[in-house]
CSV table of C-alpha atoms in Angstrom, one decimal:
chain,number,residue,atom,x,y,z
A,28,MET,CA,13.3,9.7,53.0
A,29,ALA,CA,12.9,13.5,53.0
A,30,THR,CA,15.8,15.4,51.4
A,31,SER,CA,16.5,17.3,54.6
A,32,ASP,CA,17.0,13.9,56.4
A,33,HIS,CA,19.6,12.6,54.0
A,34,PRO,CA,23.1,12.4,55.7
A,35,ALA,CA,24.7,14.5,53.0
A,36,MET,CA,22.4,17.4,53.9
A,37,GLN,CA,23.1,17.4,57.6
A,38,LEU,CA,25.1,20.7,57.9
A,39,ASN,CA,27.2,21.4,60.9
A,40,THR,CA,26.7,25.1,61.1
A,41,GLY,CA,29.5,25.5,63.6
A,42,THR,CA,32.3,24.3,61.2
A,43,ARG,CA,34.9,26.6,59.8
A,44,SER,CA,34.1,25.6,56.2
A,45,HIS,CA,30.4,26.5,56.7
A,46,ASN,CA,31.4,29.8,58.2
A,47,TYR,CA,33.5,30.5,55.0
A,48,TYR,CA,30.5,29.6,52.9
A,49,ARG,CA,28.1,31.9,54.8
A,50,ASN,CA,30.6,34.7,54.8
A,51,ALA,CA,30.8,34.4,51.0
A,52,VAL,CA,27.0,34.5,50.6
A,53,GLU,CA,26.7,37.5,52.9
A,54,LYS,CA,29.4,39.5,51.2
A,55,HIS,CA,28.2,39.0,47.6
A,56,TRP,CA,29.0,41.8,45.2
A,57,ASP,CA,28.4,42.4,41.5
A,58,PRO,CA,31.4,43.5,39.3
A,59,HIS,CA,29.0,45.4,37.0
A,60,GLU,CA,27.7,47.7,39.9
A,61,ILE,CA,31.1,49.3,40.4
A,62,ASP,CA,31.2,52.9,39.0
A,63,LEU,CA,34.1,53.3,36.5
A,64,SER,CA,33.3,56.8,35.3
A,65,ALA,CA,36.0,58.5,37.3
A,66,ASP,CA,38.6,55.9,36.1
A,67,LEU,CA,38.0,57.1,32.5
A,68,GLU,CA,39.1,60.6,33.6
A,69,GLY,CA,42.0,59.2,35.6
A,70,ALA,CA,43.3,57.0,32.8
A,71,ALA,CA,43.5,60.1,30.6
A,72,GLU,CA,46.1,61.5,33.0
A,73,LEU,CA,48.4,58.5,32.9
A,74,PRO,CA,51.7,59.0,31.1
A,75,GLU,CA,52.2,56.4,28.3
A,76,PRO,CA,54.7,54.2,30.3
A,77,ALA,CA,52.3,54.1,33.3
A,78,PHE,CA,49.3,53.3,31.0
A,79,THR,CA,51.3,50.4,29.5
A,80,GLY,CA,52.3,49.3,32.9
A,81,LEU,CA,48.7,49.4,34.1
A,82,LYS,CA,47.6,47.3,31.2
A,83,GLN,CA,50.3,44.7,31.9
A,84,SER,CA,49.3,44.4,35.5
A,85,LEU,CA,45.6,44.0,34.7
A,86,ALA,CA,46.4,41.4,32.0
A,87,LEU,CA,48.5,39.4,34.5
A,88,PHE,CA,45.9,39.4,37.2
A,89,GLY,CA,42.9,38.9,34.8
A,90,ALA,CA,44.6,35.9,33.2
A,91,GLY,CA,45.5,34.6,36.7
A,92,GLU,CA,41.9,34.8,37.8
A,93,GLU,CA,40.7,33.0,34.7
A,94,SER,CA,43.3,30.3,35.1
A,95,VAL,CA,42.6,29.5,38.7
A,96,THR,CA,38.9,29.4,37.9
A,97,GLU,CA,39.6,26.5,35.6
A,98,ASP,CA,42.2,24.8,37.8
A,99,LEU,CA,40.0,24.6,40.9
A,100,ALA,CA,37.7,21.9,39.6
A,101,PRO,CA,39.8,18.9,40.8
A,102,LEU,CA,39.7,20.1,44.4
A,103,ALA,CA,35.9,20.3,44.1
A,104,VAL,CA,35.8,16.7,43.0
A,105,VAL,CA,38.0,15.2,45.8
A,106,LEU,CA,36.6,17.1,48.8
A,107,GLU,CA,34.0,14.9,50.4
A,108,ASP,CA,32.7,17.1,53.2
A,109,ILE,CA,29.5,18.9,52.4
A,110,GLU,CA,30.7,22.1,54.1
A,111,ASP,CA,33.9,22.0,52.0
A,112,GLN,CA,31.8,21.5,48.8
A,113,LEU,CA,29.6,24.4,49.6
A,114,PHE,CA,32.5,26.7,50.1
A,115,ILE,CA,34.3,25.5,46.9
A,116,THR,CA,31.1,26.4,44.9
A,117,THR,CA,31.4,29.9,46.2
A,118,GLN,CA,35.1,30.1,45.4
A,119,LEU,CA,34.5,29.0,41.8
A,120,TYR,CA,31.8,31.6,41.5
A,121,GLU,CA,34.0,34.3,43.0
A,122,GLU,CA,36.9,33.5,40.8
A,123,SER,CA,34.6,33.9,37.8
A,124,LYS,CA,33.4,37.3,39.2
A,125,HIS,CA,37.0,38.4,39.4
A,126,THR,CA,37.6,37.4,35.8
A,127,ASP,CA,34.5,39.3,34.9
A,128,PHE,CA,35.7,42.4,36.7
A,129,PHE,CA,39.0,42.6,35.0
A,130,ASP,CA,37.4,41.9,31.6
A,131,ARG,CA,34.9,44.7,32.1
A,132,TYR,CA,37.6,47.1,33.2
A,133,TRP,CA,39.6,46.4,30.1
A,134,ARG,CA,36.7,46.9,27.8
A,135,GLU,CA,35.2,50.0,29.4
A,136,VAL,CA,38.3,51.8,30.6
A,137,ILE,CA,41.4,50.5,28.8
A,138,HIS,CA,39.8,50.4,25.4
A,139,ALA,CA,38.1,53.7,25.8
A,140,GLU,CA,41.5,55.3,26.7
A,141,GLU,CA,43.2,53.6,23.8
A,142,GLU,CA,40.6,55.0,21.4
A,143,ARG,CA,41.1,58.4,22.9
A,144,ARG,CA,44.8,58.2,22.3
A,145,GLY,CA,44.3,56.9,18.7
A,146,GLN,CA,45.9,53.5,19.6
A,147,GLU,CA,45.0,50.1,18.2
A,148,LEU,CA,42.8,48.3,20.7
A,149,SER,CA,44.8,45.8,22.7
A,150,SER,CA,43.9,42.4,24.1
A,151,PRO,CA,44.5,41.3,27.7
A,152,THR,CA,45.3,37.8,26.4
A,153,ASP,CA,48.1,39.0,24.1
A,154,ALA,CA,51.3,36.9,24.8
A,155,LYS,CA,53.4,40.1,25.1
A,156,TRP,CA,52.0,40.6,28.7
A,157,PHE,CA,53.3,37.3,30.0
A,158,ASN,CA,56.7,35.8,30.5
A,159,GLU,CA,57.9,32.2,30.8
A,160,PRO,CA,58.1,32.1,34.7
A,161,TYR,CA,54.5,33.3,34.8
A,162,ASP,CA,53.4,30.5,32.5
A,163,GLU,CA,55.4,28.0,34.4
A,164,LEU,CA,53.9,29.0,37.7
A,165,PHE,CA,50.4,28.4,36.5
A,166,GLU,CA,51.3,25.2,34.7
A,167,ARG,CA,52.7,23.8,37.9
A,168,ASN,CA,49.5,24.9,39.7
A,169,GLU,CA,47.5,23.1,37.1
A,170,ARG,CA,49.6,19.9,37.4
A,171,ALA,CA,49.3,20.0,41.2
A,172,MET,CA,45.5,20.3,41.1
A,173,ALA,CA,45.2,17.6,38.3
A,174,ARG,CA,47.3,15.2,40.4
A,175,LEU,CA,44.5,15.1,42.9
A,176,LEU,CA,42.4,13.1,40.4
A,177,GLU,CA,45.2,10.6,39.9
A,178,GLU,CA,46.3,10.1,43.5
A,179,ASP,CA,44.3,11.8,46.3
A,180,THR,CA,46.6,11.6,49.3
A,181,PRO,CA,47.3,14.0,52.2
A,182,GLU,CA,50.5,14.9,50.4
A,183,THR,CA,48.9,15.7,47.1
A,184,ARG,CA,46.2,17.7,48.8
A,185,ALA,CA,48.8,19.7,50.8
A,186,LYS,CA,50.8,20.4,47.6
A,187,ALA,CA,47.6,21.5,45.8
A,188,HIS,CA,46.7,23.9,48.6
A,189,CYS,CA,50.3,25.2,48.7
A,190,HIS,CA,50.3,25.9,45.0
A,191,TYR,CA,46.8,27.4,44.8
A,192,HIS,CA,45.9,29.0,48.1
A,193,LEU,CA,49.3,29.9,49.6
A,194,THR,CA,51.3,30.8,46.5
A,195,ILE,CA,49.0,31.9,43.6
A,196,GLU,CA,46.4,33.6,45.8
A,197,GLY,CA,48.4,34.3,49.0
A,198,ILE,CA,51.6,35.6,47.5
A,199,LEU,CA,51.2,36.5,43.8
A,200,ALA,CA,47.6,37.8,43.8
A,201,GLN,CA,47.4,39.4,47.2
A,202,THR,CA,50.7,41.2,46.9
A,203,GLY,CA,50.0,42.4,43.4
A,204,TYR,CA,46.5,43.7,44.3
A,205,TYR,CA,48.0,45.4,47.4
A,206,GLY,CA,50.5,47.2,45.2
A,207,LEU,CA,47.9,48.3,42.7
A,208,THR,CA,45.6,49.5,45.4
A,209,LEU,CA,48.4,51.7,46.9
A,210,ALA,CA,49.5,53.0,43.5
A,211,TYR,CA,46.1,54.1,42.4
A,212,GLY,CA,44.5,55.0,45.7
A,213,GLU,CA,44.3,58.4,47.3
A,214,ASN,CA,47.6,58.2,49.1
A,215,GLU,CA,49.8,58.3,45.9
A,216,PRO,CA,50.0,61.9,44.7
A,217,GLU,CA,52.1,61.1,41.6
A,218,LEU,CA,49.5,58.9,40.0
A,219,PRO,CA,45.9,59.7,39.2
A,220,ASP,CA,43.2,58.1,41.4
A,221,LEU,CA,41.4,55.2,39.8
A,222,PRO,CA,38.6,54.7,42.4
A,223,GLY,CA,36.7,52.1,40.4
A,224,LEU,CA,39.8,49.9,40.1
A,225,VAL,CA,40.6,50.4,43.8
A,226,GLU,CA,37.0,49.5,44.9
A,227,GLY,CA,37.1,46.4,42.7
A,228,LEU,CA,40.5,45.3,44.0
A,229,LYS,CA,39.3,45.8,47.6
A,230,LEU,CA,36.4,43.4,47.0
A,231,VAL,CA,38.6,40.9,45.1
A,232,ARG,CA,41.1,41.0,48.0
A,233,SER,CA,38.4,40.4,50.5
A,234,ASP,CA,37.3,37.3,48.6
A,235,GLU,CA,40.9,36.1,48.2
A,236,GLY,CA,41.4,36.5,52.0
A,237,ARG,CA,38.6,34.0,52.5
A,238,HIS,CA,40.0,31.6,49.9
A,239,VAL,CA,43.5,31.7,51.5
A,240,GLY,CA,42.0,31.2,54.9
A,241,PHE,CA,40.2,28.1,53.7
A,242,GLY,CA,43.4,26.7,52.3
A,243,MET,CA,45.3,27.5,55.5
A,244,ALA,CA,42.6,25.7,57.6
A,245,LYS,CA,42.9,22.6,55.4
A,246,LEU,CA,46.7,22.6,55.7
A,247,LYS,CA,46.6,23.2,59.4
A,248,SER,CA,44.4,20.2,59.8
A,249,LEU,CA,46.7,18.0,57.8
A,250,VAL,CA,49.7,19.1,59.9
A,251,ALA,CA,47.9,18.8,63.2
A,252,ASP,CA,46.7,15.3,62.4
A,253,GLY,CA,50.3,14.3,61.5
A,254,GLU,CA,49.3,13.5,57.9
A,255,VAL,CA,52.0,15.8,56.4
A,256,GLU,CA,55.1,17.4,57.8
A,257,PRO,CA,55.5,21.2,58.0
A,258,ASP,CA,58.7,20.9,55.9
A,259,LEU,CA,56.6,19.8,53.0
A,260,LEU,CA,54.7,23.0,53.0
A,261,ARG,CA,57.8,25.2,53.2
A,262,GLU,CA,59.6,23.2,50.5
A,263,THR,CA,56.7,23.4,48.1
A,264,VAL,CA,56.2,27.1,48.5
A,265,ASP,CA,60.0,27.9,48.5
A,266,GLU,CA,60.3,26.2,45.1
A,267,LEU,CA,57.5,28.5,43.7
A,268,VAL,CA,58.6,31.8,45.2
A,269,PRO,CA,61.3,32.5,42.5
A,270,LEU,CA,58.7,32.0,39.8
A,271,VAL,CA,56.5,34.5,41.5
A,272,GLN,CA,59.3,37.0,41.6
A,273,ASP,CA,60.3,36.4,38.0
A,274,SER,CA,56.7,36.5,36.9
A,275,LEU,CA,56.5,40.2,37.8
A,276,SER,CA,60.1,41.2,37.0
A,277,GLY,CA,59.2,42.0,33.4
A,278,ASP,CA,56.1,44.0,34.5
A,279,GLU,CA,56.5,47.5,32.9
A,280,GLY,CA,54.0,48.7,35.5
A,281,ALA,CA,56.2,47.7,38.4
A,282,SER,CA,57.4,50.7,40.4
A,283,SER,CA,61.1,51.4,40.6
A,284,GLU,CA,62.6,52.2,44.0
A,285,ASP,CA,62.5,55.9,43.2
A,286,GLY,CA,59.2,55.9,41.2
A,287,PRO,CA,55.6,56.4,42.2
A,288,GLY,CA,53.7,53.7,44.1
A,289,PRO,CA,55.1,51.1,46.4
A,290,SER,CA,58.7,50.0,45.5
A,291,PRO,CA,59.6,46.4,44.6
A,292,SER,CA,61.4,46.0,47.9
A,293,ASP,CA,58.3,47.3,49.8
A,294,LEU,CA,56.2,44.7,48.0
A,295,ALA,CA,58.7,41.9,48.6
A,296,GLU,CA,58.8,42.8,52.3
A,297,TYR,CA,54.9,42.8,52.4
A,298,ALA,CA,54.8,39.4,50.7
A,299,TYR,CA,57.4,37.9,53.0
A,300,THR,CA,55.8,39.1,56.2
A,301,LYS,CA,52.3,37.9,55.2
A,302,HIS,CA,53.6,34.5,54.1
A,303,GLU,CA,55.6,34.0,57.3
A,304,GLN,CA,52.6,34.9,59.4
A,305,ARG,CA,50.5,32.4,57.6
A,306,MET,CA,53.1,29.6,57.9
A,307,GLN,CA,53.4,30.2,61.6
A,308,GLN,CA,49.6,30.1,62.0
A,309,ILE,CA,49.4,26.8,60.0
A,310,THR,CA,52.3,24.9,61.6
A,311,SER,CA,52.2,26.1,65.2
A,312,ALA,CA,49.8,24.3,67.6
A,313,SER,CA,49.6,27.4,69.8
A,314,GLU,CA,48.7,29.7,66.8
A,315,LYS,CA,45.2,30.1,65.5
A,316,ILE,CA,44.1,31.0,62.0
A,317,PRO,CA,42.1,34.3,62.1
A,318,ASP,CA,38.4,33.8,61.7
A,319,VAL,CA,36.8,34.4,58.3
A,320,ASP,CA,35.7,38.0,59.1
A,321,GLU,CA,39.2,38.9,60.3
A,322,LEU,CA,40.7,37.4,57.1
A,323,THR,CA,38.5,39.3,54.7
A,324,GLN,CA,39.1,42.5,56.6
A,325,LEU,CA,42.9,42.0,56.9
A,326,GLU,CA,43.3,41.5,53.2
A,327,ALA,CA,40.8,44.1,52.0
């Protein structure tokens, strides 16, 4: 039998998962092609507290990208549909790219500025950047994903998507990237522009929008088919939200209500609004999840 005739290779090019896969292929980007030269100049203008805060933010999100790259593997094992498998391969690749971007930024911008200031070179994996709620959040995500290999049921799949796609990516990462983009973009006069960081974050957020959309689509299917109740999704995420809030509460880079950049209350409102929109789109039969192009544009 020719390879193209094998049932596993019969792709339904009209499916949502295949569209996510194709969107990922068409929107490929290379973290090493982003110009960081202007960021070297901008970092030199940062006051010491802001520079420390930037390092903590980058450490948190860089570690998060590395962690979810490792934790995604069980989902890749249990998904049987070829279109789903194709998409998951792109997500694994993209999470690795995000890790690469944050690592490169630390080496080429953070270390260069630390050297200029006569400081000891720091590491983005130093324990000082992370608190217990942050560690707990990612440990719970790891357990939820690993549970799929022990008992693959609609409930364990729903919980895995809630931990990974709705909370880690949809709330923690997207809100944090949104805040950093506003703080170091052209609209914040009290902080220097870091255009390379902003460009990288825009591309990362576009990828994450696609990832979140995939998770939403799988959850909507589970709810629509009556395999899980909407309350399970809300209860799972509600248990994790306090950990998200506490994860960032010790972030020295977090803006105060009166400081530069978006305030904590602004970011909390952004996170709440986005999450409620997603939950409505997942649980309401009359609501549709935006198509993949809309998702990547909305989050970028």
